[in-house]
PDB file of C-alpha atoms in Angstrom:
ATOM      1  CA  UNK A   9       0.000   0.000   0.000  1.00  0.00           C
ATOM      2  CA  UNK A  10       1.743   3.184  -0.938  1.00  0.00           C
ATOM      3  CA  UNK A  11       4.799   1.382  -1.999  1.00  0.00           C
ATOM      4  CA  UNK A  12       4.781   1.820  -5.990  1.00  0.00           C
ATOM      5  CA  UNK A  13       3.267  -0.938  -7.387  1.00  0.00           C
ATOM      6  CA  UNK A  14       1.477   1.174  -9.947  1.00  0.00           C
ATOM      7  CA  UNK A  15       4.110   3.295 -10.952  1.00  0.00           C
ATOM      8  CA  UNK A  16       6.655   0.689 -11.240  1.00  0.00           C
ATOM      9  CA  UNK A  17       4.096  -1.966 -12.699  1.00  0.00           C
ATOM     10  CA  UNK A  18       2.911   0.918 -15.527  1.00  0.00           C
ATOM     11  CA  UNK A  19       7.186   1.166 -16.590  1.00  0.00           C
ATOM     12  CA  UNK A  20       7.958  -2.632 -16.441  1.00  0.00           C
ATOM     13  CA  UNK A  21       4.455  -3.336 -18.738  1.00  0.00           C
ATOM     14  CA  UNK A  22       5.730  -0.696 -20.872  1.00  0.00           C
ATOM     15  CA  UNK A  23       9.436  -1.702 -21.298  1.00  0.00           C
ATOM     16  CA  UNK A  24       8.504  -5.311 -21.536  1.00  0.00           C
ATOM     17  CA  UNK A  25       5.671  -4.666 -23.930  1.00  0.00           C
ATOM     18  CA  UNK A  26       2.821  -6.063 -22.124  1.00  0.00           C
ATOM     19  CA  UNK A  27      -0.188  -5.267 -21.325  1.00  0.00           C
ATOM     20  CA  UNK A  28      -0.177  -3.751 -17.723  1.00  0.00           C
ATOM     21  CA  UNK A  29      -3.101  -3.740 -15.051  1.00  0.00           C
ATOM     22  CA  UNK A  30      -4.320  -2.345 -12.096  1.00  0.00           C
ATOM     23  CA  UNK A  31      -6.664  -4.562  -9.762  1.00  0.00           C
ATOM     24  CA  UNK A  32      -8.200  -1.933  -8.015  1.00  0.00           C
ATOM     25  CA  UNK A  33      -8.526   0.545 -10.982  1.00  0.00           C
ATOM     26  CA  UNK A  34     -10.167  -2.338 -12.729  1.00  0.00           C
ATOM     27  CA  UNK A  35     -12.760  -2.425 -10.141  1.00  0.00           C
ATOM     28  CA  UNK A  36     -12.956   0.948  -9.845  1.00  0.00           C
ATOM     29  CA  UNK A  37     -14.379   1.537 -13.530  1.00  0.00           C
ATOM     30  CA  UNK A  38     -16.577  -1.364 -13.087  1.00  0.00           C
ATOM     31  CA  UNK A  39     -18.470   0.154 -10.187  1.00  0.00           C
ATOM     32  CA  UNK A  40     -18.153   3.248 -11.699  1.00  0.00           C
ATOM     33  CA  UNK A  41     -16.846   5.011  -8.186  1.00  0.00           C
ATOM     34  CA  UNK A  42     -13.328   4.917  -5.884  1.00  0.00           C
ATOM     35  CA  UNK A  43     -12.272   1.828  -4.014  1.00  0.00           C
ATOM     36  CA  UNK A  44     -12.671   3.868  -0.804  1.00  0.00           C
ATOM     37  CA  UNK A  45     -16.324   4.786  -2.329  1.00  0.00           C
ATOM     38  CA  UNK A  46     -17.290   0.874  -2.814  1.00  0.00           C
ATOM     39  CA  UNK A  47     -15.910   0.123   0.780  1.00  0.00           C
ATOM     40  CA  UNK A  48     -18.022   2.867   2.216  1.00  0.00           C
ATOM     41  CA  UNK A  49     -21.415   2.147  -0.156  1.00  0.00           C
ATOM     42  CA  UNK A  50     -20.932  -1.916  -0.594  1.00  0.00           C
ATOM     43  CA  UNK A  51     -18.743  -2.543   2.309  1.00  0.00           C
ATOM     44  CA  UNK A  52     -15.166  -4.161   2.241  1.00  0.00           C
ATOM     45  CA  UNK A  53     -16.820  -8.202   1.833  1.00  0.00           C
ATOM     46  CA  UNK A  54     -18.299  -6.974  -1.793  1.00  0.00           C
ATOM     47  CA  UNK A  55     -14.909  -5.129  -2.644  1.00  0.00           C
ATOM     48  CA  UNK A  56     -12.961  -8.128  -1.553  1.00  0.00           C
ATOM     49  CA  UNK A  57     -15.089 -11.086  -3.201  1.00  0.00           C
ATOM     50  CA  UNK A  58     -14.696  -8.868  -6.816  1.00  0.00           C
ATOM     51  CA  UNK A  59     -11.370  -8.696  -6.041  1.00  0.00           C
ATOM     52  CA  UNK A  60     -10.556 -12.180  -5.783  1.00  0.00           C
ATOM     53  CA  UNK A  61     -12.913 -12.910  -8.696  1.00  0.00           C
ATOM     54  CA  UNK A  62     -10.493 -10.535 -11.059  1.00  0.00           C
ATOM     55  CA  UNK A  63      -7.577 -11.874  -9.874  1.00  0.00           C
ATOM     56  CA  UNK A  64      -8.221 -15.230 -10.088  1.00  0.00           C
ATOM     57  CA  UNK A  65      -9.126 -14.308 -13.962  1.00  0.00           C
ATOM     58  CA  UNK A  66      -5.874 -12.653 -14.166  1.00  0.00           C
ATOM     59  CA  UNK A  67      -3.705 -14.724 -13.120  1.00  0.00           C
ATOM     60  CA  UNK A  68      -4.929 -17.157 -16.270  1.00  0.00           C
ATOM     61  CA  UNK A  69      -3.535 -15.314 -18.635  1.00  0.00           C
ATOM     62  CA  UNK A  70      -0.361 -14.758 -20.262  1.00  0.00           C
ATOM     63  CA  UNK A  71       1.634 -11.584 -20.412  1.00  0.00           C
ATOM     64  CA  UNK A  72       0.283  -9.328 -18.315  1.00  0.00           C
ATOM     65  CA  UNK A  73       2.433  -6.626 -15.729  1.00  0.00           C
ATOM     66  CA  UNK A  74      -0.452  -7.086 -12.792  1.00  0.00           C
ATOM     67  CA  UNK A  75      -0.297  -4.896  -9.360  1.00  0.00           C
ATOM     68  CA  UNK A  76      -2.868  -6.013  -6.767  1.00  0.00           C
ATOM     69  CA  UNK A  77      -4.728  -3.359  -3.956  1.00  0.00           C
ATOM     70  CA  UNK A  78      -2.187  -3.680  -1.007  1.00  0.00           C
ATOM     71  CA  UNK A  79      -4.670  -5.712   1.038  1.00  0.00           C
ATOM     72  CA  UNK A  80      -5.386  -8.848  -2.074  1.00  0.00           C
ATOM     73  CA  UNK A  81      -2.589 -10.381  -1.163  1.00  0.00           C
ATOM     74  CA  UNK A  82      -4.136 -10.891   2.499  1.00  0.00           C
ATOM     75  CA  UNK A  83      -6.606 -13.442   0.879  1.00  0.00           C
ATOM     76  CA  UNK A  84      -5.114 -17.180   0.718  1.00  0.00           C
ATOM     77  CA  UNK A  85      -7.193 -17.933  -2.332  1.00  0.00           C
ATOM     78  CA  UNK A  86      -5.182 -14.973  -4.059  1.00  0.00           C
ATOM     79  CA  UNK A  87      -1.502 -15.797  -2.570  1.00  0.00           C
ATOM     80  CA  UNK A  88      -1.647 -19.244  -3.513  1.00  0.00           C
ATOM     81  CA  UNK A  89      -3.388 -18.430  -6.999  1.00  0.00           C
ATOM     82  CA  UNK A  90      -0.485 -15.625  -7.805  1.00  0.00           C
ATOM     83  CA  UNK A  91       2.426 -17.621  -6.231  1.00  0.00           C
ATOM     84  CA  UNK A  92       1.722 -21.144  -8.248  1.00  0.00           C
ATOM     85  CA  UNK A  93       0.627 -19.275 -12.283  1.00  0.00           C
ATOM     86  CA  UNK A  94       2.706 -16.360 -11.824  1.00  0.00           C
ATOM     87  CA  UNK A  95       5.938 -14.688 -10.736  1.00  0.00           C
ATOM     88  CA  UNK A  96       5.167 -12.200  -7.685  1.00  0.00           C
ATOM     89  CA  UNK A  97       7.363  -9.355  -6.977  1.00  0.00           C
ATOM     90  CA  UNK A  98       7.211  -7.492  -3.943  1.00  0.00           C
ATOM     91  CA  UNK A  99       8.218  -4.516  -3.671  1.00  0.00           C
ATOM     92  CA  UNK A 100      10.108  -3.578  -0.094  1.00  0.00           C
ATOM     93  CA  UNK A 101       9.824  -0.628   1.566  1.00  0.00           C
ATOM     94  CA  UNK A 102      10.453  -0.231   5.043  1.00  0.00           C
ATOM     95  CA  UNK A 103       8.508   1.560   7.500  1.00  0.00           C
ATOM     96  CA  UNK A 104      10.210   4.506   8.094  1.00  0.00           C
ATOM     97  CA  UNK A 105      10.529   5.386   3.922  1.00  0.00           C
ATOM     98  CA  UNK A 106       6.526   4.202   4.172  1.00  0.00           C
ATOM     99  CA  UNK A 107       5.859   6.771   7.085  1.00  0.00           C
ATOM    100  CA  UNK A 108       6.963   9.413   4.868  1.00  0.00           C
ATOM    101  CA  UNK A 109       4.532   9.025   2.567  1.00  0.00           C
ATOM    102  CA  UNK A 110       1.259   8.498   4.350  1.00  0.00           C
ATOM    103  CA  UNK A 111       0.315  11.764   3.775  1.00  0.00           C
ATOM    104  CA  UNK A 112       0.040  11.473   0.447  1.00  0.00           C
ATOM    105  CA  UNK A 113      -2.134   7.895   0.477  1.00  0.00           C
ATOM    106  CA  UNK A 114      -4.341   8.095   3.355  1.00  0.00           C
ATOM    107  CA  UNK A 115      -7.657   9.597   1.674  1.00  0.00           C
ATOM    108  CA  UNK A 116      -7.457   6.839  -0.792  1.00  0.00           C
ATOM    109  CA  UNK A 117      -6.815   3.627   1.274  1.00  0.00           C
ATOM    110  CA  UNK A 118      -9.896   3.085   3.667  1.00  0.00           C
ATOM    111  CA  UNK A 119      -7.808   0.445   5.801  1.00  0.00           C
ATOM    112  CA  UNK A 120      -5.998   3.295   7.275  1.00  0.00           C
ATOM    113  CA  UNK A 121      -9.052   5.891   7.576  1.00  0.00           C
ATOM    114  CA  UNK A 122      -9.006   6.438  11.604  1.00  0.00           C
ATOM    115  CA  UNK A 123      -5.894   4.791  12.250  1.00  0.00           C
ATOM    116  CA  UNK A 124      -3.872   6.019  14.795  1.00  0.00           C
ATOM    117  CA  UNK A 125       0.760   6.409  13.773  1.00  0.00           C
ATOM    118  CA  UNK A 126       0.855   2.694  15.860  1.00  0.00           C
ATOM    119  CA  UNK A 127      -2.253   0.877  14.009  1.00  0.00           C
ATOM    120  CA  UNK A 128      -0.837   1.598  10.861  1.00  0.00           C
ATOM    121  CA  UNK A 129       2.329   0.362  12.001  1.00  0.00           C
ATOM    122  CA  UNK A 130       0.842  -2.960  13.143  1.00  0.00           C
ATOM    123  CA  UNK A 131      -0.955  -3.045  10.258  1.00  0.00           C
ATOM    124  CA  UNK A 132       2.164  -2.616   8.272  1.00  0.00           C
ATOM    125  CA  UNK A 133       3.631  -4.793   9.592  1.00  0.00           C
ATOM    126  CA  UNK A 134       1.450  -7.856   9.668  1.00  0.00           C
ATOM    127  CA  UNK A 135       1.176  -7.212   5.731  1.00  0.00           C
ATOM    128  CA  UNK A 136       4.936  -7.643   5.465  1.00  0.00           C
ATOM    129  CA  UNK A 137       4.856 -11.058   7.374  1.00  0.00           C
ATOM    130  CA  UNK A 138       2.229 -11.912   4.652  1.00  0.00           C
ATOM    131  CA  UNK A 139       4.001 -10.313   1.842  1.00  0.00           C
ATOM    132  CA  UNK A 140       7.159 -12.460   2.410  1.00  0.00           C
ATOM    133  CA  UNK A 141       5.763 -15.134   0.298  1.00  0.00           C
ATOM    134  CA  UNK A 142       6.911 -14.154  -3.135  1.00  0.00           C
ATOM    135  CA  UNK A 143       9.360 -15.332  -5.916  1.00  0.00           C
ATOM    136  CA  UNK A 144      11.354 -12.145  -5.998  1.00  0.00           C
ATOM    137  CA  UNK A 145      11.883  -9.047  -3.781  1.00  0.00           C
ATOM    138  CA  UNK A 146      12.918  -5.610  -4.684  1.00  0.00           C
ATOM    139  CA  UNK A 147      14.081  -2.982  -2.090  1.00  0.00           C
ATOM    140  CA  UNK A 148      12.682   0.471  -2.766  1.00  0.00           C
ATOM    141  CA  UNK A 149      13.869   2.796  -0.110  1.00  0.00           C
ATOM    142  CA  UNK A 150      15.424   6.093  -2.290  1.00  0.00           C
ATOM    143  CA  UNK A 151      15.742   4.169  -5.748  1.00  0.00           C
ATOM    144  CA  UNK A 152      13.825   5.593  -8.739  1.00  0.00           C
ATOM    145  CA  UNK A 153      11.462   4.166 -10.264  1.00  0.00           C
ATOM    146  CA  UNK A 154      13.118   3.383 -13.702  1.00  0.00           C
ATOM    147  CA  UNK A 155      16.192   1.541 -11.382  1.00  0.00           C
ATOM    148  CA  UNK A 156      13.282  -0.633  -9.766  1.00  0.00           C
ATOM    149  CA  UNK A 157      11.832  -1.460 -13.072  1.00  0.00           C
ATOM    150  CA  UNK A 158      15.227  -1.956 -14.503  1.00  0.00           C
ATOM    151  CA  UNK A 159      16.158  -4.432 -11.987  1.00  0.00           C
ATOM    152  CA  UNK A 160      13.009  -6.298 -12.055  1.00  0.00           C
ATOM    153  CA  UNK A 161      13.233  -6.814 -15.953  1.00  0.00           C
ATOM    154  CA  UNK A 162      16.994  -8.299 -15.394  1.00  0.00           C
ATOM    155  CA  UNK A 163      16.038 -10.590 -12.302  1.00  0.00           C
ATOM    156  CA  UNK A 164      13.045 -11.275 -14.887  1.00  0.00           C
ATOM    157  CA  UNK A 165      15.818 -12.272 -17.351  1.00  0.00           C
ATOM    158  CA  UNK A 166      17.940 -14.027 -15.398  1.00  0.00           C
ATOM    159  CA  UNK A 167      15.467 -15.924 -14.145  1.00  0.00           C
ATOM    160  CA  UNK A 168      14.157 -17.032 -18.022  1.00  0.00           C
ATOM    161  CA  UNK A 169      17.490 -17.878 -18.838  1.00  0.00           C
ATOM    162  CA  UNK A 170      17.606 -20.041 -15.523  1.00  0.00           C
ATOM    163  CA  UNK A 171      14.810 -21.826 -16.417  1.00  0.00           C
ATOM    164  CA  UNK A 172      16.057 -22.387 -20.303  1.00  0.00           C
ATOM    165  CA  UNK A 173      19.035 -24.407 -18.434  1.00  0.00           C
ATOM    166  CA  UNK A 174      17.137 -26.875 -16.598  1.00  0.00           C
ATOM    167  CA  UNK A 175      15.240 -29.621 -17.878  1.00  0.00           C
ATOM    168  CA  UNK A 176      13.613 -33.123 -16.029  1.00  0.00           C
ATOM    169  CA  UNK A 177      16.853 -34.825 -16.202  1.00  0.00           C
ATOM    170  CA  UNK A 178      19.012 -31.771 -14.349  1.00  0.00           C
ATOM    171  CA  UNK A 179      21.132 -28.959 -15.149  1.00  0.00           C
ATOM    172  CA  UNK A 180      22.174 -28.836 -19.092  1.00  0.00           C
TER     173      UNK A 180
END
């Protein structure tokens, strides 16, 4: 939440040629209104079922730069579908580089609407227990954005060329 995953997702699509999308954007236009909007008027169940409903979708598909709402990843049924059909990046930032910008997210992200400095911190951090299930981790604190889509795209690389090396019977 707050971290990027937009911004950086939007360059890596681009530079890679794909097709990039945002979960909670994607929602958004459906419903016509905000995601804080569709928490408040439909509650955070409805948000959450569509949610997992796109995802699920997306993850079928081939090609595609994907960045889910900071809180999709909390669902099982979404962590399990992302980690086995597709290659999940998460993007590290750590709580003090997070604090910094909190001003800038808070009217958009309904999770922290009424949170006191300390819940957000809990809350922060019980996401990044969750979020340490991934294939690949980037840290974020003061890099640009085009160095954190640049390193993605050669850890994306290396690991295709990885994979091109190993077949059933072992190393070639």
């Amino acid at each position: 939440m707050g971290v990027g995953k937009t911004t950086v997702g939007q360059l890596v699509a681009q530079k890679l040629n794909r097709k990039f999308i945002d979960t909670d954007e994607e929602i958004e236009k459906e419903y016509g209104i905000a995601t804080s909007e569709i928490f408040k008027k439909f509650g955070e169940k409805v948000f959450r079922e569509k949610e997992m409903s796109l995802i699920i979708s997306l993850c079928k598909q081939k090609n595609l730069v994907v960045s889910l709402g900071g809180g999709a990843f909390l669902q099982e049924e979404i962590r399990n579908a992302c980690l086995a059909s597709c290659i999940v990046i998460f993007l590290d930032l750590t709580f003090e580089k997070w604090r910094e910008r909190i001003n800038l997210i808070i009217e958009s992200r309904p999770v922290l609407n009424g949170k006191s400095i300390e819940e957000m911190k809990e809350l922060f951090y019980k996401r990044q227990e969750i979020y340490s299930n991934h294939h690949i981790k980037i840290d974020t604190d003061n890099k640009e954005v085009e160095d954190i889509a640049d390193q993605i795209i050669k850890l994306l690389e290396n690991r295709r060329l990885q994979n091109l090396v190993h077949t059933e019977e072992g190393d070639i």
